[in-house]
Phi, psi and omega in degrees: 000147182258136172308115195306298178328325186277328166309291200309345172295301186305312207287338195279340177274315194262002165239091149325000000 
């Protein structure tokens, strides 16, 4: 499972 942190990261890259 991926790390809530690294989702918020990825979403922050991939949502201007």
């Amino acid at each position: 499972m991926v790390d809530i942190n690294t989702l918020s990261q990825v979403d922050s890259v991939l949502t201007p």
